[in-house]
JSON list of C-alpha atoms in Angstrom, two decimals:
[
{"chain": "A", "resi": 1, "resn": "MET", "atom": "CA", "xyz": [44.62, -99.03, 66.00]},
{"chain": "A", "resi": 2, "resn": "ARG", "atom": "CA", "xyz": [45.78, -99.31, 62.40]},
{"chain": "A", "resi": 3, "resn": "HIS", "atom": "CA", "xyz": [49.30, -100.65, 61.99]},
{"chain": "A", "resi": 4, "resn": "ALA", "atom": "CA", "xyz": [51.90, -99.76, 59.42]},
{"chain": "A", "resi": 5, "resn": "PRO", "atom": "CA", "xyz": [53.52, -102.99, 58.26]},
{"chain": "A", "resi": 6, "resn": "ALA", "atom": "CA", "xyz": [57.27, -103.19, 58.83]},
{"chain": "A", "resi": 7, "resn": "THR", "atom": "CA", "xyz": [59.06, -103.92, 55.58]},
{"chain": "A", "resi": 8, "resn": "ALA", "atom": "CA", "xyz": [62.42, -103.09, 54.08]},
{"chain": "A", "resi": 9, "resn": "GLU", "atom": "CA", "xyz": [60.77, -100.15, 52.30]},
{"chain": "A", "resi": 10, "resn": "THR", "atom": "CA", "xyz": [59.58, -98.59, 55.57]},
{"chain": "A", "resi": 11, "resn": "THR", "atom": "CA", "xyz": [63.08, -98.42, 57.01]},
{"chain": "A", "resi": 12, "resn": "ALA", "atom": "CA", "xyz": [63.67, -94.83, 58.06]},
{"chain": "A", "resi": 13, "resn": "ALA", "atom": "CA", "xyz": [65.82, -92.92, 55.61]},
{"chain": "A", "resi": 14, "resn": "VAL", "atom": "CA", "xyz": [65.94, -89.85, 57.88]},
{"chain": "A", "resi": 15, "resn": "CYS", "atom": "CA", "xyz": [64.96, -89.73, 61.55]},
{"chain": "A", "resi": 16, "resn": "ARG", "atom": "CA", "xyz": [64.83, -86.55, 63.62]},
{"chain": "A", "resi": 17, "resn": "ARG", "atom": "CA", "xyz": [64.09, -86.25, 67.33]},
{"chain": "A", "resi": 18, "resn": "LEU", "atom": "CA", "xyz": [63.26, -83.01, 69.07]},
{"chain": "A", "resi": 19, "resn": "ALA", "atom": "CA", "xyz": [62.53, -82.40, 72.74]},
{"chain": "A", "resi": 20, "resn": "LEU", "atom": "CA", "xyz": [59.66, -79.92, 73.04]},
{"chain": "A", "resi": 21, "resn": "PRO", "atom": "CA", "xyz": [58.61, -77.89, 76.05]},
{"chain": "A", "resi": 22, "resn": "HIS", "atom": "CA", "xyz": [55.54, -79.13, 77.90]},
{"chain": "A", "resi": 23, "resn": "SER", "atom": "CA", "xyz": [53.66, -75.96, 76.93]},
{"chain": "A", "resi": 24, "resn": "THR", "atom": "CA", "xyz": [51.61, -74.57, 74.08]},
{"chain": "A", "resi": 25, "resn": "ALA", "atom": "CA", "xyz": [54.87, -73.22, 72.60]},
{"chain": "A", "resi": 26, "resn": "ALA", "atom": "CA", "xyz": [55.55, -76.81, 71.50]},
{"chain": "A", "resi": 27, "resn": "VAL", "atom": "CA", "xyz": [52.87, -76.74, 68.79]},
{"chain": "A", "resi": 28, "resn": "PRO", "atom": "CA", "xyz": [54.40, -74.10, 66.47]},
{"chain": "A", "resi": 29, "resn": "LEU", "atom": "CA", "xyz": [57.86, -75.61, 67.03]},
{"chain": "A", "resi": 30, "resn": "ALA", "atom": "CA", "xyz": [56.59, -79.02, 65.93]},
{"chain": "A", "resi": 31, "resn": "ARG", "atom": "CA", "xyz": [54.84, -77.54, 62.88]},
{"chain": "A", "resi": 32, "resn": "ALA", "atom": "CA", "xyz": [58.01, -75.70, 61.88]},
{"chain": "A", "resi": 33, "resn": "LEU", "atom": "CA", "xyz": [60.09, -78.89, 62.17]},
{"chain": "A", "resi": 34, "resn": "ILE", "atom": "CA", "xyz": [57.67, -80.86, 59.99]},
{"chain": "A", "resi": 35, "resn": "ARG", "atom": "CA", "xyz": [57.45, -78.07, 57.41]},
{"chain": "A", "resi": 36, "resn": "SER", "atom": "CA", "xyz": [61.25, -77.79, 57.28]},
{"chain": "A", "resi": 37, "resn": "LEU", "atom": "CA", "xyz": [61.93, -81.55, 57.12]},
{"chain": "A", "resi": 38, "resn": "LEU", "atom": "CA", "xyz": [59.35, -82.24, 54.42]},
{"chain": "A", "resi": 39, "resn": "GLY", "atom": "CA", "xyz": [60.32, -79.12, 52.47]},
{"chain": "A", "resi": 40, "resn": "ASP", "atom": "CA", "xyz": [64.02, -80.04, 52.48]},
{"chain": "A", "resi": 41, "resn": "SER", "atom": "CA", "xyz": [63.59, -83.72, 51.65]},
{"chain": "A", "resi": 42, "resn": "ASP", "atom": "CA", "xyz": [62.66, -85.82, 48.68]},
{"chain": "A", "resi": 43, "resn": "THR", "atom": "CA", "xyz": [59.90, -87.48, 50.73]},
{"chain": "A", "resi": 44, "resn": "PRO", "atom": "CA", "xyz": [56.74, -86.53, 48.88]},
{"chain": "A", "resi": 45, "resn": "ALA", "atom": "CA", "xyz": [54.34, -86.75, 51.84]},
{"chain": "A", "resi": 46, "resn": "ASP", "atom": "CA", "xyz": [51.56, -84.18, 52.09]},
{"chain": "A", "resi": 47, "resn": "ARG", "atom": "CA", "xyz": [53.14, -81.33, 54.09]},
{"chain": "A", "resi": 48, "resn": "ASP", "atom": "CA", "xyz": [49.88, -79.62, 55.03]},
{"chain": "A", "resi": 49, "resn": "THR", "atom": "CA", "xyz": [48.34, -82.81, 56.40]},
{"chain": "A", "resi": 50, "resn": "ALA", "atom": "CA", "xyz": [51.57, -83.71, 58.21]},
{"chain": "A", "resi": 51, "resn": "GLU", "atom": "CA", "xyz": [51.64, -80.27, 59.86]},
{"chain": "A", "resi": 52, "resn": "LEU", "atom": "CA", "xyz": [47.99, -80.45, 60.90]},
{"chain": "A", "resi": 53, "resn": "LEU", "atom": "CA", "xyz": [48.19, -83.95, 62.38]},
{"chain": "A", "resi": 54, "resn": "THR", "atom": "CA", "xyz": [51.50, -83.24, 64.12]},
{"chain": "A", "resi": 55, "resn": "ALA", "atom": "CA", "xyz": [49.99, -80.12, 65.70]},
{"chain": "A", "resi": 56, "resn": "GLU", "atom": "CA", "xyz": [47.06, -82.22, 66.93]},
{"chain": "A", "resi": 57, "resn": "LEU", "atom": "CA", "xyz": [49.31, -84.88, 68.49]},
{"chain": "A", "resi": 58, "resn": "VAL", "atom": "CA", "xyz": [51.53, -82.31, 70.20]},
{"chain": "A", "resi": 59, "resn": "ALA", "atom": "CA", "xyz": [48.56, -80.26, 71.45]},
{"chain": "A", "resi": 60, "resn": "ASN", "atom": "CA", "xyz": [46.98, -83.40, 72.90]},
{"chain": "A", "resi": 61, "resn": "ALA", "atom": "CA", "xyz": [50.21, -84.38, 74.66]},
{"chain": "A", "resi": 62, "resn": "VAL", "atom": "CA", "xyz": [50.51, -80.90, 76.19]},
{"chain": "A", "resi": 63, "resn": "GLU", "atom": "CA", "xyz": [46.84, -80.69, 77.18]},
{"chain": "A", "resi": 64, "resn": "HIS", "atom": "CA", "xyz": [46.27, -84.20, 78.49]},
{"chain": "A", "resi": 65, "resn": "THR", "atom": "CA", "xyz": [49.49, -84.90, 80.38]},
{"chain": "A", "resi": 66, "resn": "SER", "atom": "CA", "xyz": [50.68, -83.24, 83.55]},
{"chain": "A", "resi": 67, "resn": "GLY", "atom": "CA", "xyz": [54.09, -82.18, 84.74]},
{"chain": "A", "resi": 68, "resn": "ASP", "atom": "CA", "xyz": [56.93, -80.20, 83.27]},
{"chain": "A", "resi": 69, "resn": "GLU", "atom": "CA", "xyz": [58.77, -83.04, 81.56]},
{"chain": "A", "resi": 70, "resn": "PRO", "atom": "CA", "xyz": [59.40, -82.30, 77.89]},
{"chain": "A", "resi": 71, "resn": "ILE", "atom": "CA", "xyz": [57.57, -84.21, 75.22]},
{"chain": "A", "resi": 72, "resn": "GLU", "atom": "CA", "xyz": [59.48, -85.66, 72.30]},
{"chain": "A", "resi": 73, "resn": "LEU", "atom": "CA", "xyz": [58.68, -85.38, 68.61]},
{"chain": "A", "resi": 74, "resn": "VAL", "atom": "CA", "xyz": [60.10, -88.13, 66.39]},
{"chain": "A", "resi": 75, "resn": "VAL", "atom": "CA", "xyz": [59.83, -87.79, 62.60]},
{"chain": "A", "resi": 76, "resn": "GLU", "atom": "CA", "xyz": [60.85, -90.56, 60.21]},
{"chain": "A", "resi": 77, "resn": "LEU", "atom": "CA", "xyz": [61.03, -89.72, 56.53]},
{"chain": "A", "resi": 78, "resn": "ARG", "atom": "CA", "xyz": [60.73, -92.83, 54.40]},
{"chain": "A", "resi": 79, "resn": "SER", "atom": "CA", "xyz": [60.63, -93.54, 50.70]},
{"chain": "A", "resi": 80, "resn": "THR", "atom": "CA", "xyz": [56.99, -94.54, 51.23]},
{"chain": "A", "resi": 81, "resn": "GLY", "atom": "CA", "xyz": [55.98, -91.38, 53.17]},
{"chain": "A", "resi": 82, "resn": "CYS", "atom": "CA", "xyz": [56.54, -90.33, 56.77]},
{"chain": "A", "resi": 83, "resn": "GLN", "atom": "CA", "xyz": [55.79, -91.42, 60.32]},
{"chain": "A", "resi": 84, "resn": "VAL", "atom": "CA", "xyz": [55.38, -88.94, 63.15]},
{"chain": "A", "resi": 85, "resn": "GLU", "atom": "CA", "xyz": [55.42, -89.91, 66.83]},
{"chain": "A", "resi": 86, "resn": "VAL", "atom": "CA", "xyz": [54.88, -87.85, 69.95]},
{"chain": "A", "resi": 87, "resn": "HIS", "atom": "CA", "xyz": [56.25, -89.31, 73.19]},
{"chain": "A", "resi": 88, "resn": "ASP", "atom": "CA", "xyz": [54.88, -88.14, 76.53]},
{"chain": "A", "resi": 89, "resn": "PRO", "atom": "CA", "xyz": [55.29, -89.30, 80.14]},
{"chain": "A", "resi": 90, "resn": "ASP", "atom": "CA", "xyz": [51.69, -90.51, 80.64]},
{"chain": "A", "resi": 91, "resn": "PRO", "atom": "CA", "xyz": [51.26, -94.27, 79.98]},
{"chain": "A", "resi": 92, "resn": "VAL", "atom": "CA", "xyz": [47.45, -93.98, 79.63]},
{"chain": "A", "resi": 93, "resn": "PRO", "atom": "CA", "xyz": [46.39, -94.60, 76.01]},
{"chain": "A", "resi": 94, "resn": "PRO", "atom": "CA", "xyz": [44.60, -91.77, 74.23]},
{"chain": "A", "resi": 95, "resn": "GLY", "atom": "CA", "xyz": [40.86, -92.38, 74.19]},
{"chain": "A", "resi": 96, "resn": "GLY", "atom": "CA", "xyz": [39.26, -92.41, 70.78]},
{"chain": "A", "resi": 97, "resn": "LEU", "atom": "CA", "xyz": [42.38, -93.02, 68.68]},
{"chain": "A", "resi": 98, "resn": "SER", "atom": "CA", "xyz": [41.62, -96.63, 67.79]},
{"chain": "A", "resi": 99, "resn": "ALA", "atom": "CA", "xyz": [37.87, -96.12, 67.45]},
{"chain": "A", "resi": 100, "resn": "PRO", "atom": "CA", "xyz": [35.70, -93.11, 68.03]},
{"chain": "A", "resi": 101, "resn": "GLU", "atom": "CA", "xyz": [34.27, -92.80, 71.52]},
{"chain": "A", "resi": 102, "resn": "ARG", "atom": "CA", "xyz": [31.66, -90.52, 69.97]},
{"chain": "A", "resi": 103, "resn": "GLU", "atom": "CA", "xyz": [31.30, -88.37, 66.90]},
{"chain": "A", "resi": 104, "resn": "PRO", "atom": "CA", "xyz": [32.77, -84.87, 67.30]},
{"chain": "A", "resi": 105, "resn": "ASP", "atom": "CA", "xyz": [30.22, -82.25, 68.27]},
{"chain": "A", "resi": 106, "resn": "PRO", "atom": "CA", "xyz": [30.27, -79.56, 65.55]},
{"chain": "A", "resi": 107, "resn": "TRP", "atom": "CA", "xyz": [29.42, -76.91, 68.16]},
{"chain": "A", "resi": 108, "resn": "GLN", "atom": "CA", "xyz": [32.32, -77.67, 70.49]},
{"chain": "A", "resi": 109, "resn": "GLU", "atom": "CA", "xyz": [35.75, -76.08, 70.21]},
{"chain": "A", "resi": 110, "resn": "HIS", "atom": "CA", "xyz": [37.61, -79.29, 71.16]},
{"chain": "A", "resi": 111, "resn": "GLY", "atom": "CA", "xyz": [37.27, -82.96, 70.30]},
{"chain": "A", "resi": 112, "resn": "ARG", "atom": "CA", "xyz": [38.25, -83.21, 66.63]},
{"chain": "A", "resi": 113, "resn": "GLY", "atom": "CA", "xyz": [42.00, -83.92, 66.86]},
{"chain": "A", "resi": 114, "resn": "LEU", "atom": "CA", "xyz": [41.91, -87.71, 67.11]},
{"chain": "A", "resi": 115, "resn": "PHE", "atom": "CA", "xyz": [39.07, -87.80, 64.56]},
{"chain": "A", "resi": 116, "resn": "LEU", "atom": "CA", "xyz": [41.33, -85.94, 62.11]},
{"chain": "A", "resi": 117, "resn": "ILE", "atom": "CA", "xyz": [44.24, -88.24, 62.83]},
{"chain": "A", "resi": 118, "resn": "ARG", "atom": "CA", "xyz": [42.10, -91.38, 62.31]},
{"chain": "A", "resi": 119, "resn": "THR", "atom": "CA", "xyz": [40.55, -89.96, 59.14]},
{"chain": "A", "resi": 120, "resn": "LEU", "atom": "CA", "xyz": [43.51, -88.34, 57.38]},
{"chain": "A", "resi": 121, "resn": "SER", "atom": "CA", "xyz": [46.36, -90.72, 58.21]},
{"chain": "A", "resi": 122, "resn": "ALA", "atom": "CA", "xyz": [47.18, -93.99, 56.48]},
{"chain": "A", "resi": 123, "resn": "ALA", "atom": "CA", "xyz": [47.71, -95.61, 59.89]},
{"chain": "A", "resi": 124, "resn": "CYS", "atom": "CA", "xyz": [47.78, -94.47, 63.51]},
{"chain": "A", "resi": 125, "resn": "GLY", "atom": "CA", "xyz": [48.16, -95.92, 66.96]},
{"chain": "A", "resi": 126, "resn": "HIS", "atom": "CA", "xyz": [49.96, -95.81, 70.26]},
{"chain": "A", "resi": 127, "resn": "ARG", "atom": "CA", "xyz": [52.35, -97.95, 72.24]},
{"chain": "A", "resi": 128, "resn": "ARG", "atom": "CA", "xyz": [53.76, -97.97, 75.75]},
{"chain": "A", "resi": 129, "resn": "THR", "atom": "CA", "xyz": [57.32, -96.83, 76.21]},
{"chain": "A", "resi": 130, "resn": "ALA", "atom": "CA", "xyz": [59.68, -97.02, 79.18]},
{"chain": "A", "resi": 131, "resn": "GLN", "atom": "CA", "xyz": [58.90, -93.35, 79.92]},
{"chain": "A", "resi": 132, "resn": "GLY", "atom": "CA", "xyz": [55.14, -93.35, 79.14]},
{"chain": "A", "resi": 133, "resn": "LYS", "atom": "CA", "xyz": [53.67, -93.71, 75.65]},
{"chain": "A", "resi": 134, "resn": "ALA", "atom": "CA", "xyz": [54.18, -92.84, 72.01]},
{"chain": "A", "resi": 135, "resn": "VAL", "atom": "CA", "xyz": [51.24, -91.82, 69.81]},
{"chain": "A", "resi": 136, "resn": "TRP", "atom": "CA", "xyz": [51.90, -91.99, 66.08]},
{"chain": "A", "resi": 137, "resn": "PHE", "atom": "CA", "xyz": [50.54, -91.65, 62.58]},
{"chain": "A", "resi": 138, "resn": "THR", "atom": "CA", "xyz": [51.84, -92.39, 59.09]},
{"chain": "A", "resi": 139, "resn": "LEU", "atom": "CA", "xyz": [51.19, -90.61, 55.83]},
{"chain": "A", "resi": 140, "resn": "PRO", "atom": "CA", "xyz": [51.84, -92.16, 52.43]},
{"chain": "A", "resi": 141, "resn": "THR", "atom": "CA", "xyz": [53.62, -90.38, 49.66]},
{"chain": "A", "resi": 142, "resn": "ALA", "atom": "CA", "xyz": [51.43, -87.69, 48.16]},
{"chain": "A", "resi": 143, "resn": "PRO", "atom": "CA", "xyz": [50.25, -88.31, 44.61]},
{"chain": "A", "resi": 144, "resn": "ALA", "atom": "CA", "xyz": [52.36, -86.54, 42.02]},
{"chain": "A", "resi": 145, "resn": "ALA", "atom": "CA", "xyz": [50.85, -83.32, 40.82]},
{"chain": "A", "resi": 146, "resn": "THR", "atom": "CA", "xyz": [49.39, -83.53, 37.36]},
{"chain": "A", "resi": 147, "resn": "PRO", "atom": "CA", "xyz": [50.56, -80.62, 35.24]},
{"chain": "A", "resi": 148, "resn": "VAL", "atom": "CA", "xyz": [47.78, -78.36, 34.14]},
{"chain": "A", "resi": 149, "resn": "VAL", "atom": "CA", "xyz": [47.72, -77.97, 30.39]},
{"chain": "A", "resi": 150, "resn": "PRO", "atom": "CA", "xyz": [45.80, -74.91, 29.27]},
{"chain": "A", "resi": 151, "resn": "SER", "atom": "CA", "xyz": [43.08, -75.69, 26.83]},
{"chain": "A", "resi": 152, "resn": "VAL", "atom": "CA", "xyz": [43.63, -74.31, 23.38]},
{"chain": "A", "resi": 153, "resn": "PRO", "atom": "CA", "xyz": [40.56, -73.44, 21.42]},
{"chain": "A", "resi": 154, "resn": "SER", "atom": "CA", "xyz": [40.23, -75.42, 18.24]},
{"chain": "A", "resi": 155, "resn": "PRO", "atom": "CA", "xyz": [40.94, -73.40, 15.14]},
{"chain": "A", "resi": 156, "resn": "ARG", "atom": "CA", "xyz": [37.83, -72.15, 13.48]},
{"chain": "A", "resi": 157, "resn": "THR", "atom": "CA", "xyz": [37.34, -72.74, 9.87]},
{"chain": "A", "resi": 158, "resn": "PRO", "atom": "CA", "xyz": [36.16, -69.71, 8.03]},
{"chain": "A", "resi": 159, "resn": "PRO", "atom": "CA", "xyz": [32.72, -70.01, 6.53]},
{"chain": "A", "resi": 160, "resn": "THR", "atom": "CA", "xyz": [32.74, -71.00, 2.91]},
{"chain": "A", "resi": 161, "resn": "GLY", "atom": "CA", "xyz": [31.43, -68.40, 0.52]},
{"chain": "A", "resi": 162, "resn": "SER", "atom": "CA", "xyz": [28.18, -68.80, -1.32]}
]
């Protein structure tokens, strides 16, 4: 488990909580919330990566926990990036989040979510909560886009006459 250090800079500037249904309908709702929050904020975290990893966490919570209790999505937008947590009622830690249990099989449909979270996030982990557990990841601010300057051909000098 990789930890995000707690400093004054990582204090949440904006925190949103959303109860999601314990069904596959939770995944597009979570993606829409992330897209909206990151699109409407000055937090320059990578929106595409945040959407992908959030969808993976929510899908895992829906698939690997039982019952009808809602799961909770918590998004913190910080000056240094963002942290996303998914809370579910099962206290059992997710296998393979801290270290791979095995490499993902390229021929299988499932089994890449935690690999993506470990690989693409700056930090990730889980912790017990009073109601079960929270699984989280952080993303740093995305690098500023470098403006593309079109290349201008160098002026040609006319041939000198003979």
